PDB file of C-alpha atoms in Angstrom:
ATOM      1  CA  MET A   1     -56.666  58.750  10.958  1.00  0.00           C
ATOM      2  CA  ALA A   2     -53.599  57.120   9.187  1.00  0.00           C
ATOM      3  CA  PRO A   3     -50.606  58.652   8.459  1.00  0.00           C
ATOM      4  CA  PRO A   4     -49.590  59.819   5.186  1.00  0.00           C
ATOM      5  CA  PRO A   5     -47.802  57.270   2.938  1.00  0.00           C
ATOM      6  CA  ALA A   6     -44.146  58.318   2.859  1.00  0.00           C
ATOM      7  CA  GLY A   7     -42.922  60.254  -0.088  1.00  0.00           C
ATOM      8  CA  LEU A   8     -39.757  61.279  -1.943  1.00  0.00           C
ATOM      9  CA  PHE A   9     -38.764  64.120   0.304  1.00  0.00           C
ATOM     10  CA  ASP A  10     -39.351  61.893   3.221  1.00  0.00           C
ATOM     11  CA  ALA A  11     -37.145  58.914   2.055  1.00  0.00           C
ATOM     12  CA  LEU A  12     -34.561  61.712   1.328  1.00  0.00           C
ATOM     13  CA  ARG A  13     -34.610  63.437   4.708  1.00  0.00           C
ATOM     14  CA  ARG A  14     -34.308  60.094   6.542  1.00  0.00           C
ATOM     15  CA  LEU A  15     -31.433  59.815   4.157  1.00  0.00           C
ATOM     16  CA  LEU A  16     -29.787  63.018   4.685  1.00  0.00           C
ATOM     17  CA  GLY A  17     -30.382  62.099   8.422  1.00  0.00           C
ATOM     18  CA  THR A  18     -28.441  59.064   8.363  1.00  0.00           C
ATOM     19  CA  THR A  19     -25.809  60.354   6.232  1.00  0.00           C
ATOM     20  CA  VAL A  20     -25.056  63.559   8.652  1.00  0.00           C
ATOM     21  CA  GLY A  21     -25.580  61.255  11.608  1.00  0.00           C
ATOM     22  CA  LEU A  22     -22.426  58.953  10.179  1.00  0.00           C
ATOM     23  CA  ALA A  23     -20.628  61.860   9.432  1.00  0.00           C
ATOM     24  CA  GLN A  24     -20.753  62.813  13.387  1.00  0.00           C
ATOM     25  CA  ALA A  25     -20.009  59.307  14.159  1.00  0.00           C
ATOM     26  CA  ARG A  26     -16.729  59.614  12.166  1.00  0.00           C
ATOM     27  CA  VAL A  27     -15.719  63.454  13.605  1.00  0.00           C
ATOM     28  CA  GLU A  28     -15.877  62.016  16.801  1.00  0.00           C
ATOM     29  CA  LEU A  29     -13.970  59.522  16.480  1.00  0.00           C
ATOM     30  CA  PHE A  30     -11.604  61.402  14.568  1.00  0.00           C
ATOM     31  CA  ALA A  31     -11.132  63.815  17.446  1.00  0.00           C
ATOM     32  CA  THR A  32     -10.984  60.993  19.658  1.00  0.00           C
ATOM     33  CA  ASP A  33      -8.062  59.486  17.705  1.00  0.00           C
ATOM     34  CA  LEU A  34      -6.422  62.915  17.409  1.00  0.00           C
ATOM     35  CA  GLU A  35      -7.168  63.314  21.392  1.00  0.00           C
ATOM     36  CA  LEU A  36      -5.241  59.456  21.972  1.00  0.00           C
ATOM     37  CA  GLU A  37      -2.386  60.839  19.529  1.00  0.00           C
ATOM     38  CA  LYS A  38      -1.215  63.921  21.119  1.00  0.00           C
ATOM     39  CA  GLN A  39      -1.332  62.257  24.634  1.00  0.00           C
ATOM     40  CA  ARG A  40       0.672  59.480  23.265  1.00  0.00           C
ATOM     41  CA  LEU A  41       3.013  61.997  21.760  1.00  0.00           C
ATOM     42  CA  ILE A  42       3.185  64.316  24.927  1.00  0.00           C
ATOM     43  CA  GLY A  43       3.721  61.575  27.335  1.00  0.00           C
ATOM     44  CA  ALA A  44       6.252  59.858  24.759  1.00  0.00           C
ATOM     45  CA  ALA A  45       8.296  63.001  24.451  1.00  0.00           C
ATOM     46  CA  LEU A  46       8.607  63.562  28.477  1.00  0.00           C
ATOM     47  CA  ARG A  47       9.464  60.039  29.017  1.00  0.00           C
ATOM     48  CA  ALA A  48      12.366  60.501  26.194  1.00  0.00           C
ATOM     49  CA  LEU A  49      13.270  64.109  27.992  1.00  0.00           C
ATOM     50  CA  VAL A  50      13.573  62.856  31.665  1.00  0.00           C
ATOM     51  CA  GLY A  51      15.224  59.432  30.196  1.00  0.00           C
ATOM     52  CA  LEU A  52      18.038  61.802  27.847  1.00  0.00           C
ATOM     53  CA  LEU A  53      18.929  63.767  31.037  1.00  0.00           C
ATOM     54  CA  LEU A  54      19.332  60.716  32.978  1.00  0.00           C
ATOM     55  CA  LEU A  55      21.169  58.614  30.263  1.00  0.00           C
ATOM     56  CA  GLY A  56      23.526  61.966  29.652  1.00  0.00           C
ATOM     57  CA  VAL A  57      24.054  62.776  33.546  1.00  0.00           C
ATOM     58  CA  GLY A  58      25.092  58.840  33.965  1.00  0.00           C
ATOM     59  CA  LEU A  59      26.652  58.318  30.579  1.00  0.00           C
ATOM     60  CA  LEU A  60      29.471  62.068  31.950  1.00  0.00           C
ATOM     61  CA  LEU A  61      29.900  59.948  35.472  1.00  0.00           C
ATOM     62  CA  ALA A  62      30.614  56.592  33.391  1.00  0.00           C
ATOM     63  CA  VAL A  63      33.396  57.772  31.206  1.00  0.00           C
ATOM     64  CA  ALA A  64      34.692  60.221  34.192  1.00  0.00           C
ATOM     65  CA  PHE A  65      35.113  57.166  35.943  1.00  0.00           C
ATOM     66  CA  VAL A  66      36.678  54.686  33.342  1.00  0.00           C
ATOM     67  CA  LEU A  67      39.175  57.471  32.527  1.00  0.00           C
ATOM     68  CA  LEU A  68      40.409  57.590  36.030  1.00  0.00           C
ATOM     69  CA  LEU A  69      40.865  54.013  36.469  1.00  0.00           C
ATOM     70  CA  ILE A  70      42.573  54.397  33.052  1.00  0.00           C
ATOM     71  CA  GLU A  71      46.285  55.286  33.432  1.00  0.00           C
ATOM     72  CA  SER A  72      47.145  58.757  32.141  1.00  0.00           C
ATOM     73  CA  GLN A  73      49.426  57.789  29.063  1.00  0.00           C
ATOM     74  CA  HIS A  74      46.316  55.840  27.632  1.00  0.00           C
ATOM     75  CA  ARG A  75      43.886  58.269  28.681  1.00  0.00           C
ATOM     76  CA  MET A  76      43.519  59.963  25.628  1.00  0.00           C
ATOM     77  CA  ALA A  77      42.943  56.960  23.652  1.00  0.00           C
ATOM     78  CA  ALA A  78      40.556  55.476  26.352  1.00  0.00           C
ATOM     79  CA  LEU A  79      38.558  58.788  25.743  1.00  0.00           C
ATOM     80  CA  GLY A  80      38.603  58.268  21.726  1.00  0.00           C
ATOM     81  CA  VAL A  81      37.773  55.027  21.854  1.00  0.00           C
ATOM     82  CA  LEU A  82      34.315  55.845  24.202  1.00  0.00           C
ATOM     83  CA  ALA A  83      33.808  58.811  21.895  1.00  0.00           C
ATOM     84  CA  LEU A  84      33.445  56.503  18.665  1.00  0.00           C
ATOM     85  CA  GLY A  85      31.266  54.089  20.927  1.00  0.00           C
ATOM     86  CA  PHE A  86      28.773  57.116  21.351  1.00  0.00           C
ATOM     87  CA  LEU A  87      28.912  58.910  18.075  1.00  0.00           C
ATOM     88  CA  GLY A  88      28.351  55.283  17.002  1.00  0.00           C
ATOM     89  CA  GLY A  89      25.012  54.072  19.608  1.00  0.00           C
ATOM     90  CA  GLY A  90      23.614  57.761  18.855  1.00  0.00           C
ATOM     91  CA  MET A  91      23.208  57.287  15.417  1.00  0.00           C
ATOM     92  CA  TRP A  92      21.813  53.569  15.776  1.00  0.00           C
ATOM     93  CA  LEU A  93      19.287  55.030  18.387  1.00  0.00           C
ATOM     94  CA  LEU A  94      18.585  57.880  15.946  1.00  0.00           C
ATOM     95  CA  ARG A  95      18.070  56.004  13.129  1.00  0.00           C
ATOM     96  CA  ALA A  96      15.679  52.938  14.946  1.00  0.00           C
ATOM     97  CA  ALA A  97      13.830  56.485  15.883  1.00  0.00           C
ATOM     98  CA  ARG A  98      13.088  57.375  12.693  1.00  0.00           C
ATOM     99  CA  ASN A  99      12.134  54.418  11.480  1.00  0.00           C
ATOM    100  CA  HIS A 100       9.540  53.368  14.439  1.00  0.00           C
ATOM    101  CA  ALA A 101       7.967  56.980  14.031  1.00  0.00           C
ATOM    102  CA  ALA A 102       7.498  56.143  10.345  1.00  0.00           C
ATOM    103  CA  ALA A 103       5.955  52.638  11.388  1.00  0.00           C
ATOM    104  CA  GLU A 104       3.110  54.164  13.074  1.00  0.00           C
ATOM    105  CA  SER A 105       0.362  55.385  11.453  1.00  0.00           C
ATOM    106  CA  ALA A 106      -1.659  58.196  13.429  1.00  0.00           C
ATOM    107  CA  PHE A 107      -6.164  57.860  12.717  1.00  0.00           C
ATOM    108  CA  ALA A 108      -5.652  53.845  11.662  1.00  0.00           C
ATOM    109  CA  ALA A 109      -9.171  53.777  13.682  1.00  0.00           C
ATOM    110  CA  THR A 110     -10.911  56.462  11.422  1.00  0.00           C
ATOM    111  CA  ALA A 111      -9.361  55.530   8.331  1.00  0.00           C
ATOM    112  CA  ALA A 112     -10.585  52.068   8.913  1.00  0.00           C
ATOM    113  CA  GLU A 113     -14.344  53.169   9.580  1.00  0.00           C
ATOM    114  CA  LEU A 114     -14.426  55.375   6.893  1.00  0.00           C
ATOM    115  CA  ALA A 115     -12.679  52.285   4.377  1.00  0.00           C
ATOM    116  CA  ARG A 116     -15.738  50.255   5.966  1.00  0.00           C
ATOM    117  CA  ASP A 117     -18.389  52.773   5.340  1.00  0.00           C
ATOM    118  CA  ARG A 118     -17.056  53.148   1.611  1.00  0.00           C
ATOM    119  CA  ASP A 119     -17.233  49.290   1.015  1.00  0.00           C
ATOM    120  CA  ALA A 120     -20.898  49.654   2.455  1.00  0.00           C
ATOM    121  CA  LEU A 121     -21.778  52.644  -0.033  1.00  0.00           C
ATOM    122  CA  ALA A 122     -20.196  51.148  -3.476  1.00  0.00           C
ATOM    123  CA  PRO A 123     -22.659  49.654  -5.488  1.00  0.00           C
ATOM    124  CA  LYS A 124     -22.955  45.858  -5.563  1.00  0.00           C
ATOM    125  CA  ASP A 125     -22.280  43.917  -9.013  1.00  0.00           C
TER     126      ASP A 125
END
């Protein structure tokens, strides 16, 4: 006995199944992107904290060393110059970090896949 011909409801059921499968794949991709972004941010934050701690201790020791090398009558001027240098460097690093954070796009792979899906589903002229 031959199977009955596919009707409108069978076609709609297949379309719905395909749509659900596509949505599931996109949600899984989003979850993967989210996990990768979380791991990247945690790793960057830990490295930054340890780096800042080490830099702080190193700078404190370097300033103390430089101030001990300078004659006592010029120590205040040297301290002022070092403080200005550290403030300028800190401001530059904060600006660079803000620009770097704004430049990266989280979930770029998910956005690209959704754009590709939208283009594929758009009516062809």
